[in-house]
Amino acid sequence: MNPSSLKSRFTTRFLRALTKINAHKPISSSSPGPGEIFQRYRRIKVAADKSMAYSVRSRRTWSRATLWRLRTRSPRSRLATHARRSWVKTRSTRAASHGKEKKEDGGTVEAEELRELVPGGEAMDLCNLLDETAHYIKCLTTQLDILDRQECTSREL
Amino acid sequence: MLHRLESLKSCTYDRMDMTVPERQAARLKWQQQNHVVQNNNPVELCASSGSVPRFQGLVGSNLGSGQMVELKRLEVFLGTDNFQEFLNFPVTGPEFGDSEKLDLLPPEAAADYCISRTSSCQMTALDTAVMKEEREDMVLEKMESTIVSGRGSFNKRKAETVADHKSKDKRIKGEGEGESEVKTKCSTEISRNSSKENSKASEVQKPDYIHVRARRGQATDSHSLAERARREKLSKKMKCLQDLVPGCNKITGKAGMLDEIINYVQSLQRQVEFLSMKIAALNSSVENLPTKEFPAIVANFPAAAKLPEMAGLPCFQLNPLQKESVNCMLNESMHPPQTEGIASASVSISEQSLSSSSMTQLQPFSTWNMDPQGLYNMYNMGFH
């Protein structure tokens, strides 16, 4: 994965989303309520995750899982979320039970934690999980870098 | 006679599912050949001109000119339980031919019997040491170049190398690692056996000798080999992750590494949340708050102060919002603070900012100029 292209893709998407958010919710003259800021924060975070996942497309399991999660985030599609969770659980239990035969006990506890952290990591064996984690960390650092720059520029404004 | 045996051998070598004794017999042959190459360098390895490749001296110069070792003969001889005698046995062609005929009948049984003993025998008699994979490579090349063998033996060896290449190709498909590649260049049974012994046996390298790794016969080889390949894959990936995650060069072991990785991923995710919150706050409140104070506040903070800045701004702006958001963030990603990493700093700082928010709730807006210093001190405390 070429980091510079990932960065540029992510940056363009994220800035686009950011401008859309800012344009959509004009800043009120009075001090915005806490809920408003929190909502905006959620939107920005979602925009960041979404743009990152879109930059990676469906090449990675975690990006697919993130996109799926973002799409079915709304309350009306809770059923879909439940369905996916149950499917993921069955797959993960199958994969985990198959893999646990060979794994030592200490490794599985952390592996489970890692699975919870990395999106889409529930249904993967340790080997692929480590791959996904490495790519996820790379993308997270890119995301942070751009968010930081954005924050600096918006701070100076 | 012998040709029939050899053809049988080549057939078995071509088939990947060799029986255990056959495999071990081939391994034995490998050892012998290695030792032949090593020990008989001064001795000419000349081709057997006859149609029947002759079994000449195997070990030591006292056996005369060393020639191609025929595994079957060795097996046969060892099957008679006379290994020590065999060392000093002056071997001539026709004699052996006779004994060979007799012992041809139960070749498998002989192989079977002698395999269990050969390893130990060879250890003592031949004084074998551990061989490194590159040596095996060299040996293979040397063998092919130096030994100009007779028809039958050459066929056998060719079949074996073909089988080796086949096994190598098959295995490289899955792994693609240098170590395992070199391993599979030897015969399959050597690699399978040595896969278990690699971890146990220490390697002794001397430039002139070619050492053979100590091996014990293993029954379930495919499982151990697959597991070893899996373990190597995992360790390779852990090494890659070690490069990505800062500060885990000293940590060895899978559990510790996984812990570090988990902490790092959590801290990264939290940083993303903090930064997005910050951007939200900045974007929404850029008109409401005096902008001159914030750069000053921010500039006072230490260099790694992404998080305290983040926690600081909402803390000053809106206490309920800050509490709510930080509570959310803390609840989302709560874990026992670690001694290292940004995670601990973030948790402690957010907790402190939480407490500071309750303190500053009562303070009027005009005392903001005082607050940065207090907050700065608090953040310093949080870092140390």
PDB file of N, CA and C in Angstrom, chain B residues 331-371:
ATOM      1  N   ASN B 331     -15.575   5.665  28.508  1.00  0.00           N
ATOM      2  CA  ASN B 331     -16.348   4.431  28.596  1.00  0.00           C
ATOM      3  C   ASN B 331     -16.108   3.535  27.402  1.00  0.00           C
ATOM      4  N   GLU B 332     -15.905   4.161  26.277  1.00  0.00           N
ATOM      5  CA  GLU B 332     -15.692   3.352  25.076  1.00  0.00           C
ATOM      6  C   GLU B 332     -14.403   2.579  25.171  1.00  0.00           C
ATOM      7  N   SER B 333     -13.420   3.236  25.702  1.00  0.00           N
ATOM      8  CA  SER B 333     -12.115   2.612  25.637  1.00  0.00           C
ATOM      9  C   SER B 333     -11.449   2.620  26.995  1.00  0.00           C
ATOM     10  N   MET B 334     -12.099   2.011  27.952  1.00  0.00           N
ATOM     11  CA  MET B 334     -11.501   2.003  29.276  1.00  0.00           C
ATOM     12  C   MET B 334     -10.693   0.731  29.449  1.00  0.00           C
ATOM     13  N   HIS B 335      -9.514   0.905  29.917  1.00  0.00           N
ATOM     14  CA  HIS B 335      -8.703  -0.255  30.243  1.00  0.00           C
ATOM     15  C   HIS B 335      -7.705   0.162  31.306  1.00  0.00           C
ATOM     16  N   PRO B 336      -7.197  -0.750  32.033  1.00  0.00           N
ATOM     17  CA  PRO B 336      -6.275  -0.382  33.118  1.00  0.00           C
ATOM     18  C   PRO B 336      -5.053   0.315  32.568  1.00  0.00           C
ATOM     19  N   PRO B 337      -4.706   1.387  33.140  1.00  0.00           N
ATOM     20  CA  PRO B 337      -3.609   2.182  32.567  1.00  0.00           C
ATOM     21  C   PRO B 337      -2.297   1.429  32.621  1.00  0.00           C
ATOM     22  N   GLN B 338      -1.535   1.568  31.586  1.00  0.00           N
ATOM     23  CA  GLN B 338      -0.246   0.912  31.481  1.00  0.00           C
ATOM     24  C   GLN B 338       0.853   1.875  31.890  1.00  0.00           C
ATOM     25  N   THR B 339       1.990   1.314  32.127  1.00  0.00           N
ATOM     26  CA  THR B 339       3.104   2.171  32.539  1.00  0.00           C
ATOM     27  C   THR B 339       3.674   2.943  31.367  1.00  0.00           C
ATOM     28  N   GLU B 340       3.567   2.397  30.193  1.00  0.00           N
ATOM     29  CA  GLU B 340       4.162   3.059  29.035  1.00  0.00           C
ATOM     30  C   GLU B 340       3.068   3.530  28.108  1.00  0.00           C
ATOM     31  N   GLY B 341       3.443   4.341  27.175  1.00  0.00           N
ATOM     32  CA  GLY B 341       2.544   4.636  26.071  1.00  0.00           C
ATOM     33  C   GLY B 341       1.688   5.844  26.337  1.00  0.00           C
ATOM     34  N   ILE B 342       1.087   6.266  25.249  1.00  0.00           N
ATOM     35  CA  ILE B 342       0.260   7.450  25.342  1.00  0.00           C
ATOM     36  C   ILE B 342      -1.017   7.132  26.095  1.00  0.00           C
ATOM     37  N   ALA B 343      -1.391   5.864  26.101  1.00  0.00           N
ATOM     38  CA  ALA B 343      -2.661   5.472  26.708  1.00  0.00           C
ATOM     39  C   ALA B 343      -2.760   5.969  28.131  1.00  0.00           C
ATOM     40  N   SER B 344      -1.732   5.719  28.903  1.00  0.00           N
ATOM     41  CA  SER B 344      -1.775   6.127  30.306  1.00  0.00           C
ATOM     42  C   SER B 344      -1.871   7.641  30.410  1.00  0.00           C
ATOM     43  N   ALA B 345      -1.098   8.298  29.583  1.00  0.00           N
ATOM     44  CA  ALA B 345      -1.113   9.761  29.625  1.00  0.00           C
ATOM     45  C   ALA B 345      -2.496  10.273  29.295  1.00  0.00           C
ATOM     46  N   SER B 346      -3.097   9.674  28.294  1.00  0.00           N
ATOM     47  CA  SER B 346      -4.402  10.163  27.880  1.00  0.00           C
ATOM     48  C   SER B 346      -5.424   9.945  28.975  1.00  0.00           C
ATOM     49  N   VAL B 347      -5.381   8.772  29.581  1.00  0.00           N
ATOM     50  CA  VAL B 347      -6.367   8.481  30.617  1.00  0.00           C
ATOM     51  C   VAL B 347      -6.197   9.430  31.790  1.00  0.00           C
ATOM     52  N   SER B 348      -4.963   9.563  32.219  1.00  0.00           N
ATOM     53  CA  SER B 348      -4.733  10.396  33.396  1.00  0.00           C
ATOM     54  C   SER B 348      -5.086  11.838  33.103  1.00  0.00           C
ATOM     55  N   ILE B 349      -4.732  12.262  31.896  1.00  0.00           N
ATOM     56  CA  ILE B 349      -4.981  13.661  31.562  1.00  0.00           C
ATOM     57  C   ILE B 349      -6.465  13.911  31.448  1.00  0.00           C
ATOM     58  N   SER B 350      -7.166  12.972  30.816  1.00  0.00           N
ATOM     59  CA  SER B 350      -8.596  13.204  30.669  1.00  0.00           C
ATOM     60  C   SER B 350      -9.271  13.172  32.031  1.00  0.00           C
ATOM     61  N   GLU B 351      -8.764  12.317  32.899  1.00  0.00           N
ATOM     62  CA  GLU B 351      -9.347  12.299  34.241  1.00  0.00           C
ATOM     63  C   GLU B 351      -9.080  13.608  34.966  1.00  0.00           C
ATOM     64  N   GLN B 352      -7.886  14.080  34.786  1.00  0.00           N
ATOM     65  CA  GLN B 352      -7.553  15.322  35.476  1.00  0.00           C
ATOM     66  C   GLN B 352      -8.318  16.485  34.894  1.00  0.00           C
ATOM     67  N   SER B 353      -8.484  16.466  33.602  1.00  0.00           N
ATOM     68  CA  SER B 353      -9.250  17.560  33.004  1.00  0.00           C
ATOM     69  C   SER B 353     -10.691  17.471  33.453  1.00  0.00           C
ATOM     70  N   LEU B 354     -11.127  16.256  33.662  1.00  0.00           N
ATOM     71  CA  LEU B 354     -12.485  16.081  34.174  1.00  0.00           C
ATOM     72  C   LEU B 354     -12.609  16.730  35.550  1.00  0.00           C
ATOM     73  N   SER B 355     -11.620  16.451  36.367  1.00  0.00           N
ATOM     74  CA  SER B 355     -11.672  17.042  37.702  1.00  0.00           C
ATOM     75  C   SER B 355     -11.514  18.544  37.616  1.00  0.00           C
ATOM     76  N   SER B 356     -10.669  18.983  36.699  1.00  0.00           N
ATOM     77  CA  SER B 356     -10.460  20.426  36.579  1.00  0.00           C
ATOM     78  C   SER B 356     -11.716  21.112  36.090  1.00  0.00           C
ATOM     79  N   SER B 357     -12.472  20.377  35.282  1.00  0.00           N
ATOM     80  CA  SER B 357     -13.695  20.997  34.780  1.00  0.00           C
ATOM     81  C   SER B 357     -14.650  21.265  35.929  1.00  0.00           C
ATOM     82  N   SER B 358     -14.727  20.313  36.844  1.00  0.00           N
ATOM     83  CA  SER B 358     -15.623  20.538  37.969  1.00  0.00           C
ATOM     84  C   SER B 358     -15.123  21.699  38.806  1.00  0.00           C
ATOM     85  N   MET B 359     -13.815  21.868  38.838  1.00  0.00           N
ATOM     86  CA  MET B 359     -13.282  22.987  39.619  1.00  0.00           C
ATOM     87  C   MET B 359     -13.571  24.302  38.926  1.00  0.00           C
ATOM     88  N   THR B 360     -13.386  24.301  37.622  1.00  0.00           N
ATOM     89  CA  THR B 360     -13.544  25.572  36.912  1.00  0.00           C
ATOM     90  C   THR B 360     -14.991  25.899  36.617  1.00  0.00           C
ATOM     91  N   GLN B 361     -15.840  25.010  36.979  1.00  0.00           N
ATOM     92  CA  GLN B 361     -17.236  25.273  36.678  1.00  0.00           C
ATOM     93  C   GLN B 361     -17.713  26.538  37.362  1.00  0.00           C
ATOM     94  N   LEU B 362     -17.180  26.727  38.553  1.00  0.00           N
ATOM     95  CA  LEU B 362     -17.652  27.873  39.320  1.00  0.00           C
ATOM     96  C   LEU B 362     -16.897  29.156  38.962  1.00  0.00           C
ATOM     97  N   GLN B 363     -15.786  28.983  38.336  1.00  0.00           N
ATOM     98  CA  GLN B 363     -14.987  30.180  38.085  1.00  0.00           C
ATOM     99  C   GLN B 363     -15.559  30.975  36.932  1.00  0.00           C
ATOM    100  N   PRO B 364     -15.482  32.268  37.021  1.00  0.00           N
ATOM    101  CA  PRO B 364     -16.016  33.094  35.945  1.00  0.00           C
ATOM    102  C   PRO B 364     -15.119  33.060  34.718  1.00  0.00           C
ATOM    103  N   PHE B 365     -15.689  33.522  33.665  1.00  0.00           N
ATOM    104  CA  PHE B 365     -15.008  33.476  32.381  1.00  0.00           C
ATOM    105  C   PHE B 365     -13.765  34.362  32.370  1.00  0.00           C
ATOM    106  N   SER B 366     -13.800  35.412  33.141  1.00  0.00           N
ATOM    107  CA  SER B 366     -12.714  36.380  33.083  1.00  0.00           C
ATOM    108  C   SER B 366     -11.425  35.840  33.681  1.00  0.00           C
ATOM    109  N   THR B 367     -11.524  34.837  34.467  1.00  0.00           N
ATOM    110  CA  THR B 367     -10.299  34.327  35.077  1.00  0.00           C
ATOM    111  C   THR B 367      -9.590  33.320  34.192  1.00  0.00           C
ATOM    112  N   TRP B 368      -9.896  33.390  32.962  1.00  0.00           N
ATOM    113  CA  TRP B 368      -9.264  32.440  32.055  1.00  0.00           C
ATOM    114  C   TRP B 368      -7.770  32.640  31.973  1.00  0.00           C
ATOM    115  N   ASN B 369      -7.368  33.847  32.151  1.00  0.00           N
ATOM    116  CA  ASN B 369      -5.939  34.069  32.036  1.00  0.00           C
ATOM    117  C   ASN B 369      -5.176  33.376  33.142  1.00  0.00           C
ATOM    118  N   MET B 370      -5.833  33.144  34.245  1.00  0.00           N
ATOM    119  CA  MET B 370      -5.183  32.437  35.329  1.00  0.00           C
ATOM    120  C   MET B 370      -5.190  30.944  35.089  1.00  0.00           C
ATOM    121  N   ASP B 371      -6.224  30.533  34.489  1.00  0.00           N
ATOM    122  CA  ASP B 371      -6.411  29.087  34.398  1.00  0.00           C
ATOM    123  C   ASP B 371      -5.359  28.346  33.594  1.00  0.00           C
TER     124      ASP B 371
END
